[in-house]
Amino acid sequence: MRATLIYGAGDVRVENVPDPVLREPTDALVRVLRSCVCGSDLWPYKSRPATEQGERIGHEFLGVVEDVGSEVSGLRRGDVVVAPFVWSDNTCDFCREGLQTSCRHGGLWAADGVDGGQGEAVRVPQAQGTLVKLPAGEDSALLPSLLTLSDVFPTGHHCAFTAGVGPGTTVTVIGDGAVGLCAVLAAKRLGAEQIILMGRHKDRTDLGRDFGATDIVAERDEEGVERVRELTGGDGTRAVLECVGTEQAIGTAFAVARDGGTVSRIGAPQYEKVAMGFGEFFRNLTLTGGVAPARAYIEELLPEILDGTLEPGRVFDRTVGLEQVPDGYRAMNDRTALKVLIQP
Amino acid sequence: MRATLIYGAGDVRVENVPDPVLREPTDALVRVLRSCVCGSDLWPYKSRPATEQGERIGHEFLGVVEDVGSEVSGLRRGDVVVAPFVWSDNTCDFCREGLQTSCRHGGLWAADGVDGGQGEAVRVPQAQGTLVKLPAGEDSALLPSLLTLSDVFPTGHHCAFTAGVGPGTTVTVIGDGAVGLCAVLAAKRLGAEQIILMGRHKDRTDLGRDFGATDIVAERDEEGVERVRELTGGDGTRAVLECVGTEQAIGTAFAVARDGGTVSRIGAPQYEKVAMGFGEFFRNLTLTGGVAPARAYIEELLPEILDGTLEPGRVFDRTVGLEQVPDGYRAMNDRTALKVLIQP
């Protein structure tokens, strides 16, 4: 089959790889209907050292079950399913607590002999725990929004949820990428009263307004902080959703948080340390968030996608075929595309 | 009157200072019955640059109301009262939310013309909001435990509370100082199931056992982490109460936390940055805590001190008169005393 591999910074290729086969009785084979490129795929795309051997890449996909192992129940050939970006048994203590990213028998796509999502098909380990059956056909117009259940929408939700967003909460979202926009949508869904979106790409912040942002702050750094403070009577917001992953963004996050407030981070950290010294201590600021256990949220978020209330799939502004995946990476890296959908 | 001033590292003196007088109609005058030395007083005692002019010091006290301003109601001459270590109006929005440390009209003792607690008397700003009347006489045997309501016990409570400690929680407490021991007591009170106390001073950890610690880990750093992991089936504890304030202690805290767990810090940070990179992100670890709004917790903690259920005053293992305060600092700094009570 054809699948995407990364060989180094700026070097993504679509090549022939062995067809996946069932290896464990807990496996399933899934033919990919839709996949996409994640903001986090851009970090290796920007910086991975070049190697002779490529590595599989991609961790968001939705597809059709082709075959299941003998120990997989509840799934059968022809089912349309979505896979969260970490696979997990969904039965261990961590999974039962909703922390499937720490599953005792789970792991990552495109690592340790497991397929990546940006290909024609995937062998899914722990298939019964990992895959969620969708009441949708192979040609459903909802597929883009349903695909977001794999990562970007639950990631935005995890950010808002762990920050404690609820009815009436004031929220700042830092970053107008796809995750930031999904964090806006999630905060709105949870009842936030004021949602200030910090971002400077008008097409993106316009979508942010559609998703529920009440204010847009295009300024950055100190000027941006000043602007958020103006919008909040000088105090900042109770919840801050940090959807970038840089040290600079974390610094901004603390600066726009209200005393006693919570910063939730969901951008994969491109830093080792966080500035949380005496000032943040005295202000009783909390830093929470982390990699989203997408699996924990799919059932909760699904109904509002099915009934059309929520359209997180609007974050996709370009669709490519599998052979054009390298173009998709380029477009996202150049910021000419917000998020690229792949239709193999 | 006589009061304590600090002139530099190792240089604490008791001197004559002007008697406090009412300045604002919201002030009260309090004659100090008991004060004490805080672990955080030791930071300037260790490192403050020497100056010609001394600075007042001390922020924990309990005393008798001598006089009140015209706008103070609910308090009168002769009342025995305790003062939290930050004064506050207790009516602003932050105070109503239980974050009196961020009070819009509050401030610190021993700063900006406000008296310190280690003296004969104190002018108390925002007296009605700050002071809590105690149903105890001037000679009550409960005074040491009641004094802990000023700081060390609510600080331990804030640490456990913000870490989410409740019935059945597994907890690690890092540090066997007075705050660490009070954190043990608070965690026990909130229903923690397992309380692992990391500390290497046997007399202190013995008191920790009395307060509710189920396990003592005397080892430090990697060895200590290994030991906590052994005691928790390899996983670490859900709550970690960091009661030291060093970068090393914070590092240990993350290392002994269970995935998805919460580290609460209450030791005044002697660091600018916290190591919370990709590993802590992927493990969904939270860092919370901060300076304790002691005022918010006094009414909740008071009854169990009055009825003798809780004896946080056991952290005091030495009593000095006001003139011997310099000896008290020396003893705490040399670790020959755990916490020094001052009886002016």
XYZ file of C-alpha atoms in Angstrom:
688
model
C 0.000 0.000 0.000
C 0.964 3.676 -0.130
C 1.815 5.560 3.031
C 3.564 8.730 4.151
C 7.076 8.751 5.582
C 9.241 11.567 6.872
C 12.959 11.536 6.102
C 13.948 14.845 7.619
C 13.007 18.496 7.854
C 10.924 19.434 4.830
C 11.241 15.922 3.419
C 7.968 14.016 3.451
C 7.425 11.252 0.858
C 4.617 8.911 -0.090
C 5.976 5.441 -0.779
C 5.096 1.784 -1.050
C 5.096 -0.012 2.296
C 3.994 -3.537 3.228
C 0.249 -4.039 3.444
C -0.799 -4.279 7.068
C -1.953 -7.655 8.361
C -3.480 -8.803 11.628
C -0.708 -9.739 14.050
C -2.434 -9.962 17.400
C -5.911 -11.288 18.154
C -6.691 -7.801 19.513
C -5.849 -6.097 16.200
C -8.154 -4.769 13.506
C -7.396 -3.661 9.972
C -8.856 -0.338 8.929
C -8.920 1.108 5.412
C -8.445 4.851 5.776
C -11.228 7.087 4.484
C -9.870 10.371 5.768
C -6.690 11.408 7.494
C -5.082 14.787 8.045
C -1.941 16.684 8.973
C -1.571 17.802 12.582
C 0.120 20.957 13.823
C 2.373 18.643 15.819
C 3.478 16.935 12.561
C 5.010 20.266 11.659
C 7.552 20.104 14.491
C 9.492 17.200 12.890
C 8.758 18.755 9.497
C 10.614 21.842 10.675
C 13.468 20.242 12.550
C 13.906 16.476 12.112
C 17.514 15.554 11.254
C 17.790 13.861 7.835
C 18.133 10.065 7.858
C 18.532 7.313 5.240
C 15.503 5.511 6.564
C 12.185 7.289 6.649
C 9.700 7.013 9.507
C 5.972 6.580 9.173
C 3.932 9.607 10.195
C 0.317 10.600 10.872
C -1.900 9.912 13.869
C -5.406 11.074 12.939
C -7.654 8.889 10.820
C -11.133 7.616 10.235
C -11.884 4.581 8.144
C -13.693 1.332 7.469
C -13.021 -1.891 9.320
C -11.692 -4.520 6.889
C -10.941 -7.324 9.313
C -10.760 -7.969 13.054
C -8.753 -10.337 15.237
C -10.380 -13.159 17.182
C -10.495 -11.240 20.465
C -12.127 -8.114 19.081
C -15.840 -7.848 19.734
C -18.280 -5.085 18.907
C -16.616 -4.270 15.608
C -17.017 -5.915 12.222
C -16.103 -5.546 8.596
C -17.748 -2.496 7.081
C -18.055 -0.461 10.274
C -17.027 3.173 9.920
C -14.747 4.020 12.844
C -12.618 6.835 14.180
C -9.297 6.280 15.951
C -8.020 8.586 18.685
C -4.427 9.691 18.277
C -3.201 7.313 20.988
C -4.301 3.671 20.939
C -5.309 2.081 24.238
C -7.058 -0.942 25.707
C -9.718 1.244 27.338
C -9.957 -1.202 30.251
C -6.904 -0.554 32.465
C -7.130 1.719 35.497
C -5.752 4.747 33.670
C -8.237 4.257 30.817
C -11.132 3.856 33.214
C -10.121 7.168 34.780
C -10.197 8.789 31.353
C -6.442 9.009 30.911
C -6.072 6.724 27.902
C -2.854 8.501 26.952
C -1.273 6.692 29.920
C -2.845 3.307 29.092
C -0.839 0.408 30.473
C -1.062 -1.399 27.116
C -1.319 1.508 24.723
C 0.987 3.366 22.409
C 1.487 5.780 19.570
C 0.751 5.513 15.882
C 3.683 5.447 13.489
C 6.011 4.076 16.153
C 7.360 0.674 17.161
C 6.046 -1.158 14.105
C 2.577 0.387 14.224
C 1.290 2.077 11.076
C 0.857 5.827 10.739
C -2.475 7.367 9.890
C -1.372 9.075 6.672
C -1.649 5.987 4.499
C -4.125 3.711 2.795
C -4.657 1.374 5.722
C -3.696 0.832 9.345
C -3.273 -2.156 11.615
C -4.975 -1.004 14.820
C -3.641 -2.540 18.046
C -6.084 -2.894 20.955
C -8.803 -2.296 18.380
C -11.758 -2.895 20.670
C -10.546 -0.282 23.117
C -9.237 2.136 20.543
C -11.809 2.411 17.789
C -15.164 4.108 18.126
C -17.910 3.078 15.725
C -19.594 5.990 13.978
C -23.210 6.006 12.785
C -22.157 7.425 9.431
C -21.682 6.113 5.924
C -18.485 6.105 3.903
C -19.714 9.087 1.914
C -21.166 11.118 4.789
C -20.745 14.871 4.510
C -19.898 14.792 8.220
C -16.631 12.913 7.723
C -14.388 15.993 8.163
C -16.037 16.939 11.456
C -16.052 13.312 12.582
C -12.354 13.065 11.766
C -11.641 15.897 14.211
C -12.708 13.501 16.987
C -9.393 11.796 16.381
C -7.388 14.635 17.865
C -7.962 18.304 17.252
C -11.444 18.729 18.711
C -10.969 16.554 21.831
C -7.621 18.310 22.264
C -9.365 21.678 22.317
C -11.960 20.181 24.646
C -9.318 18.746 26.997
C -7.747 22.172 27.189
C -11.011 23.880 28.111
C -12.137 21.082 30.404
C -8.927 20.828 32.427
C -8.889 24.626 32.721
C -12.230 24.325 34.470
C -14.251 26.197 31.863
C -17.948 26.155 32.666
C -20.972 28.439 32.577
C -19.889 32.054 32.911
C -16.136 31.478 32.799
C -13.942 34.138 31.218
C -11.443 32.572 28.843
C -8.422 33.589 26.789
C -7.378 31.268 23.967
C -3.798 31.742 22.805
C -3.235 30.673 19.223
C -5.460 30.687 16.152
C -4.328 27.341 14.777
C -6.766 24.470 14.423
C -6.363 23.466 18.077
C -6.895 27.033 19.261
C -10.052 27.307 17.190
C -11.310 23.982 18.533
C -10.533 25.241 22.046
C -12.781 28.235 21.321
C -15.526 25.894 20.139
C -15.104 23.705 23.220
C -15.084 26.671 25.612
C -18.256 28.003 24.011
C -19.870 24.580 24.271
C -18.991 24.419 27.987
C -20.687 27.747 28.618
C -17.875 30.299 28.661
C -19.125 33.863 28.843
C -16.218 35.770 27.362
C -13.792 34.100 24.952
C -10.855 36.247 23.912
C -8.959 34.735 20.994
C -5.368 35.865 20.574
C -4.391 35.428 16.939
C -3.384 37.555 14.007
C -4.580 35.685 10.931
C -7.878 37.260 10.012
C -9.316 34.265 8.130
C -8.635 32.123 11.185
C -9.913 34.544 13.777
C -13.040 35.010 11.629
C -13.671 31.293 11.998
C -12.906 31.737 15.687
C -15.734 34.265 15.891
C -18.053 31.759 14.235
C -16.945 29.203 16.821
C -17.776 31.550 19.706
C -14.934 34.001 20.281
C -16.304 37.257 21.693
C -13.115 39.292 21.269
C -10.082 39.049 19.023
C -6.667 40.294 20.086
C -4.264 40.488 17.169
C -1.464 42.093 19.190
C 1.229 39.859 20.666
C 3.456 39.776 23.739
C 3.217 42.793 26.060
C 0.876 44.664 23.773
C -1.398 41.647 23.530
C -1.348 41.184 27.302
C -2.258 44.836 27.744
C -5.182 44.419 25.363
C -6.553 41.344 27.189
C -6.272 43.198 30.476
C -8.210 46.097 29.015
C -10.938 43.703 27.930
C -11.189 42.217 31.415
C -11.239 45.260 33.657
C -7.512 44.888 34.292
C -7.706 41.417 35.794
C -7.203 38.874 33.003
C -9.360 35.785 32.545
C -9.980 32.876 34.881
C -9.043 30.302 32.277
C -6.280 30.580 29.719
C -6.023 27.974 26.986
C -2.459 27.841 25.650
C -2.639 26.282 22.196
C 0.788 27.054 20.769
C 3.446 25.226 22.752
C 6.219 27.806 22.920
C 7.812 29.335 25.992
C 6.648 32.735 24.759
C 3.024 31.561 24.617
C 3.238 30.148 28.135
C 4.605 33.472 29.344
C 1.715 35.293 27.723
C -0.681 32.789 29.268
C 0.394 33.558 32.828
C 0.356 37.266 32.110
C -3.278 37.235 30.956
C -4.523 34.943 33.741
C -6.550 36.342 36.599
C -5.118 35.744 40.070
C -6.221 32.292 41.171
C -6.712 31.318 37.532
C -5.714 28.290 35.519
C -3.545 28.004 32.454
C -4.123 24.832 30.476
C -1.530 23.913 27.910
C -2.229 21.714 24.974
C 0.416 22.780 22.496
C 3.164 20.126 22.554
C 5.859 21.914 24.586
C 8.836 23.167 22.607
C 10.486 24.074 25.913
C 11.962 22.298 28.911
C 11.094 24.764 31.659
C 8.230 27.045 32.526
C 8.618 30.424 34.220
C 6.600 29.825 37.400
C 8.516 31.644 40.086
C 7.456 33.724 43.036
C 5.064 35.966 41.110
C 2.980 33.109 39.765
C 3.164 31.451 43.198
C 1.885 34.528 44.944
C -0.911 34.855 42.388
C -1.967 31.235 42.947
C -1.771 30.350 39.266
C -2.196 26.746 38.174
C -0.669 25.076 35.141
C -2.592 22.063 33.904
C -3.517 20.353 30.651
C -1.307 18.000 28.711
C -1.693 15.546 25.892
C -5.405 14.976 25.384
C -6.899 11.545 26.072
C -9.081 11.943 22.990
C -10.632 8.505 23.505
C -12.205 9.714 26.761
C -14.199 12.452 25.059
C -15.390 10.979 21.764
C -18.773 9.700 22.962
C -19.471 13.027 24.679
C -18.623 15.167 21.661
C -20.107 12.937 18.955
C -23.846 13.726 19.241
C -23.453 17.445 18.604
C -21.459 16.702 15.475
C -24.041 14.203 14.261
C -26.913 16.640 14.759
C -24.994 19.472 13.111
C -24.776 21.692 16.190
C -20.988 21.688 16.070
C -18.875 21.799 12.928
C -15.260 21.413 14.011
C -14.502 20.110 10.513
C -14.532 23.719 9.347
C -10.893 23.860 10.422
C -10.040 21.932 7.250
C -9.504 24.443 4.478
C -7.729 22.229 1.978
C -8.144 18.633 0.807
C -5.416 16.599 -0.860
C -5.078 13.052 -2.136
C -2.495 10.750 -0.593
C 0.103 11.447 -3.282
C -0.208 15.173 -2.556
C 0.505 14.871 1.163
C 3.932 16.551 0.771
C 2.103 19.559 -0.718
C -0.200 19.518 2.262
C 2.720 19.691 4.685
C 4.220 22.545 2.711
C 0.956 24.460 2.723
C 0.484 24.082 6.465
C 4.087 24.949 7.151
C 3.814 28.058 4.959
C 0.535 28.897 6.689
C -1.306 28.975 3.379
C -3.510 26.203 4.779
C -4.936 26.032 8.305
C -5.384 22.259 8.368
C -5.119 19.797 5.501
C -7.540 16.913 5.018
C -6.212 13.818 3.272
C -8.529 11.695 1.147
C -6.565 8.592 0.119
C 7.461 49.089 72.261
C 9.876 46.291 71.454
C 9.845 44.598 68.079
C 12.041 42.457 65.868
C 13.993 43.828 62.924
C 16.245 42.140 60.422
C 19.398 43.928 59.273
C 20.895 41.255 57.077
C 21.715 37.580 56.878
C 22.050 36.195 60.398
C 21.385 39.626 61.885
C 18.062 39.827 63.689
C 17.659 42.365 66.540
C 14.965 43.284 69.010
C 14.741 47.054 69.350
C 12.579 49.935 70.482
C 10.143 51.094 67.816
C 7.276 53.618 67.978
C 4.133 52.340 69.666
C 1.465 51.623 67.066
C -1.546 53.943 66.943
C -4.796 53.857 65.009
C -4.303 55.617 61.675
C -7.329 54.604 59.634
C -10.904 54.123 60.833
C -10.581 50.518 59.605
C -7.562 49.809 61.861
C -7.387 47.940 65.142
C -4.601 47.757 67.701
C -3.684 44.289 68.898
C -1.386 43.413 71.777
C 0.497 40.279 70.775
C 0.035 37.214 72.970
C 1.910 34.749 70.780
C 3.937 35.050 67.632
C 6.394 32.727 65.947
C 9.144 32.334 63.392
C 8.176 31.059 59.967
C 10.253 28.880 57.661
C 9.934 31.679 55.131
C 11.580 34.093 57.627
C 14.671 31.943 57.234
C 15.123 32.879 53.585
C 16.047 36.522 54.396
C 17.852 35.236 57.485
C 20.044 33.192 55.175
C 20.556 35.664 52.372
C 19.414 39.240 52.998
C 22.104 41.795 52.119
C 23.194 43.834 55.150
C 21.754 47.360 55.426
C 22.068 50.281 57.830
C 18.338 50.360 58.383
C 16.633 47.283 59.700
C 13.262 46.052 58.483
C 10.433 44.793 60.627
C 9.770 41.081 60.352
C 7.182 38.493 61.395
C 3.763 37.724 59.984
C 2.112 35.246 62.345
C 0.464 36.427 65.533
C -2.434 36.060 67.882
C -3.365 38.676 70.425
C -5.838 40.810 72.283
C -7.703 43.737 70.760
C -6.717 46.953 72.548
C -8.587 49.472 70.431
C -10.566 49.644 67.184
C -11.199 52.375 64.610
C -14.622 53.889 64.062
C -15.435 51.722 61.049
C -14.585 48.395 62.655
C -17.556 46.405 63.844
C -17.753 42.961 65.415
C -14.533 43.413 67.363
C -13.919 45.104 70.665
C -11.318 45.666 73.326
C -10.431 42.426 75.067
C -11.277 40.064 72.195
C -8.710 37.366 71.551
C -8.038 37.287 67.820
C -5.822 35.582 65.280
C -4.436 37.350 62.214
C -3.779 35.550 58.946
C -0.378 36.243 57.413
C -1.857 38.548 54.762
C -4.287 41.282 55.798
C -7.368 41.819 53.633
C -10.756 43.521 53.588
C -12.560 40.185 53.189
C -15.259 41.857 51.094
C -13.753 42.393 47.618
C -14.372 39.914 44.823
C -11.087 38.074 45.360
C -11.782 37.752 49.096
C -15.298 36.507 48.474
C -13.802 33.838 46.221
C -11.465 32.799 49.035
C -8.343 34.355 47.546
C -7.626 36.916 50.265
C -3.952 36.912 49.298
C -5.026 38.854 46.192
C -7.328 41.233 48.092
C -7.803 44.529 46.279
C -7.178 46.444 49.514
C -4.883 44.064 51.360
C -1.191 43.736 51.995
C 1.646 42.185 53.920
C 2.783 42.555 57.499
C 6.113 44.225 58.143
C 5.934 46.154 54.884
C 4.925 49.659 53.785
C 4.594 51.052 57.283
C 2.638 48.127 58.673
C 3.971 46.437 61.802
C 5.504 42.989 61.852
C 4.114 40.226 64.010
C 7.267 39.624 66.049
C 6.722 42.506 68.444
C 4.663 43.610 71.389
C 1.787 45.062 69.422
C 0.498 45.516 65.883
C -1.619 48.070 64.081
C -3.932 45.880 61.992
C -5.200 47.431 58.743
C -8.598 46.274 57.454
C -9.126 44.843 60.925
C -12.716 43.753 60.460
C -11.810 41.689 57.418
C -8.497 40.462 58.720
C -8.966 39.412 62.321
C -10.886 36.351 63.449
C -12.226 36.332 66.975
C -11.345 33.224 68.952
C -13.448 31.729 71.744
C -10.405 31.377 73.966
C -8.942 33.183 76.926
C -5.558 34.879 77.133
C -4.170 31.942 79.068
C -5.741 29.137 77.045
C -3.593 26.054 76.592
C -4.802 26.034 72.997
C -2.945 29.235 72.065
C -0.097 27.447 70.227
C -2.507 25.459 68.041
C -4.708 28.515 67.535
C -1.642 30.508 66.469
C -1.009 28.013 63.665
C -4.235 29.302 62.080
C -2.228 32.384 61.223
C -0.176 30.582 58.610
C 1.348 27.162 58.953
C -1.776 25.040 59.341
C -3.909 26.796 56.674
C -0.830 26.690 54.455
C -0.644 22.922 54.818
C -4.388 22.778 54.259
C -4.197 24.944 51.128
C -1.571 22.600 49.777
C -3.701 19.500 50.338
C -6.924 21.184 49.262
C -5.621 22.591 45.987
C -4.022 19.218 45.239
C -7.511 17.767 45.376
C -6.910 15.536 48.384
C -10.094 13.800 49.483
C -11.288 10.447 50.758
C -9.005 7.689 49.492
C -6.393 9.889 47.835
C -2.786 8.728 47.802
C -0.461 11.539 48.833
C 3.246 12.251 49.034
C 4.360 15.127 51.244
C 7.824 16.462 50.450
C 9.505 18.116 53.408
C 9.338 17.491 57.152
C 9.341 21.129 58.208
C 6.389 22.604 60.062
C 4.470 23.222 56.834
C 5.095 19.678 55.609
C 3.869 18.269 58.904
C 0.774 20.480 58.768
C 0.219 19.272 55.191
C 0.244 15.719 56.532
C -2.302 16.695 59.178
C -4.467 18.424 56.587
C -4.277 15.511 54.144
C -5.282 13.108 56.900
C -8.158 15.383 57.882
C -9.370 15.460 54.266
C -9.454 11.670 54.129
C -6.208 10.674 52.397
C -5.629 6.934 52.407
C -1.877 6.753 52.042
C 0.363 9.612 53.154
C 4.029 9.173 52.357
C 6.177 11.726 54.147
C 9.590 12.404 52.635
C 11.884 13.690 55.355
C 15.029 12.619 57.138
C 14.772 14.129 60.615
C 13.451 11.357 62.815
C 11.954 13.587 65.504
C 10.018 15.410 62.805
C 8.891 12.366 60.888
C 7.803 10.819 64.196
C 5.479 13.785 64.646
C 4.458 13.255 61.029
C 3.375 9.729 61.909
C 1.319 11.109 64.779
C -0.263 13.541 62.336
C -1.222 10.732 59.948
C 1.732 9.777 57.752
C 1.477 6.097 56.801
C 4.992 5.797 55.363
C 8.256 7.650 55.868
C 10.848 7.959 53.124
C 14.161 9.233 54.447
C 15.999 8.818 51.143
C 16.280 11.814 48.848
C 16.413 12.497 45.118
C 16.479 9.436 42.843
C 16.676 7.025 45.724
C 13.730 8.696 47.417
C 11.729 8.654 44.191
C 12.475 4.956 43.797
C 11.259 4.307 47.321
C 7.967 6.187 46.808
C 7.401 4.271 43.586
C 7.963 1.003 45.428
C 5.381 2.031 47.998
C 2.818 2.795 45.286
C 3.061 -0.199 42.988
C 5.375 1.734 40.672
C 2.933 4.528 39.895
C 3.526 7.367 42.382
C 0.739 9.166 44.218
C -2.168 11.173 42.861
C -1.356 14.196 44.993
C 2.077 15.511 45.826
C 2.429 18.278 48.398
C 5.686 20.162 47.837
C 6.535 21.889 51.111
C 10.130 22.924 50.579
C 10.346 25.490 47.797
C 13.507 24.428 45.989
C 13.891 23.406 42.358
C 15.132 20.033 43.563
C 11.980 19.462 45.599
C 9.783 20.371 42.629
C 11.718 17.895 40.497
C 11.158 15.186 43.082
C 7.486 16.134 43.224
C 6.907 15.496 39.521
C 8.893 12.283 39.701
C 6.718 10.817 42.468
C 3.392 11.938 40.947
C 1.128 9.428 39.282
C 0.222 10.163 35.651
C -2.681 12.589 35.673
C -1.722 13.684 39.179
C -1.355 17.063 40.823
C 1.636 18.678 42.457
C 0.736 21.467 44.844
C 3.514 23.774 45.919
C 3.433 25.765 49.077
C 7.086 26.313 49.797
C 7.922 29.893 48.744
C 9.772 29.268 45.460
C 13.526 29.736 45.569
C 13.557 29.266 41.802
C 12.406 31.133 38.701
C 11.528 28.223 36.441
C 9.991 24.806 36.808
C 10.977 21.776 34.719
C 7.654 20.995 33.027
C 8.594 19.926 29.538
C 7.317 17.239 27.236
C 7.461 14.418 29.790
C 5.260 16.182 32.331
C 2.988 17.295 29.472
C 2.561 13.772 28.184
C 1.846 12.555 31.723
C -0.833 15.212 32.197
C 0.698 16.551 35.402
C -0.708 19.682 37.001
C 1.161 22.228 39.105
C -1.040 24.176 41.478
C -0.906 25.678 44.962
C 0.634 28.996 45.853
C 0.604 31.349 48.776
C -2.191 30.248 51.088
C -5.187 32.517 51.643
C -5.153 31.566 55.326
C -8.106 33.837 56.055
C -10.315 31.656 53.852
C -9.756 28.549 55.949
C -9.717 29.724 59.565
C -13.400 29.191 60.333
C -13.266 25.714 58.771
C -10.201 24.589 60.713
C -10.992 26.237 64.031
C -13.587 23.812 65.514
C -11.304 20.785 65.402
C -8.622 22.740 67.237
C -11.098 23.927 69.858
C -12.401 20.422 70.507
C -8.879 18.998 70.657
C -9.207 16.733 67.614
C -6.322 18.459 65.888
C -3.157 19.700 67.559
C -1.142 21.531 64.904
C 0.534 23.478 67.722
C 2.698 20.417 68.302
C 4.979 21.794 65.579
C 6.276 24.280 68.157
C 9.144 22.639 69.979
C 10.700 25.712 71.547
C 9.330 28.845 73.213
C 11.264 32.079 73.595
C 10.540 35.524 74.971
C 10.693 38.525 72.670
C 14.262 39.408 73.642
C 15.353 35.886 72.708
C 13.955 36.022 69.178
C 17.474 36.117 67.668
C 18.178 32.827 69.448
C 14.971 31.447 67.986
C 16.076 32.299 64.448
C 19.442 30.699 65.074
C 17.851 27.542 66.423
C 15.507 27.188 63.462
C 18.264 27.952 61.002
C 20.512 25.350 62.654
C 17.594 22.937 62.640
C 17.862 22.438 66.379
C 14.286 23.726 66.589
C 11.425 22.806 64.259
C 9.371 25.940 64.899
C 9.854 28.583 67.542
C 6.973 30.108 69.498
C 7.417 33.662 70.746
C 5.758 34.759 73.972
C 6.340 38.536 74.299
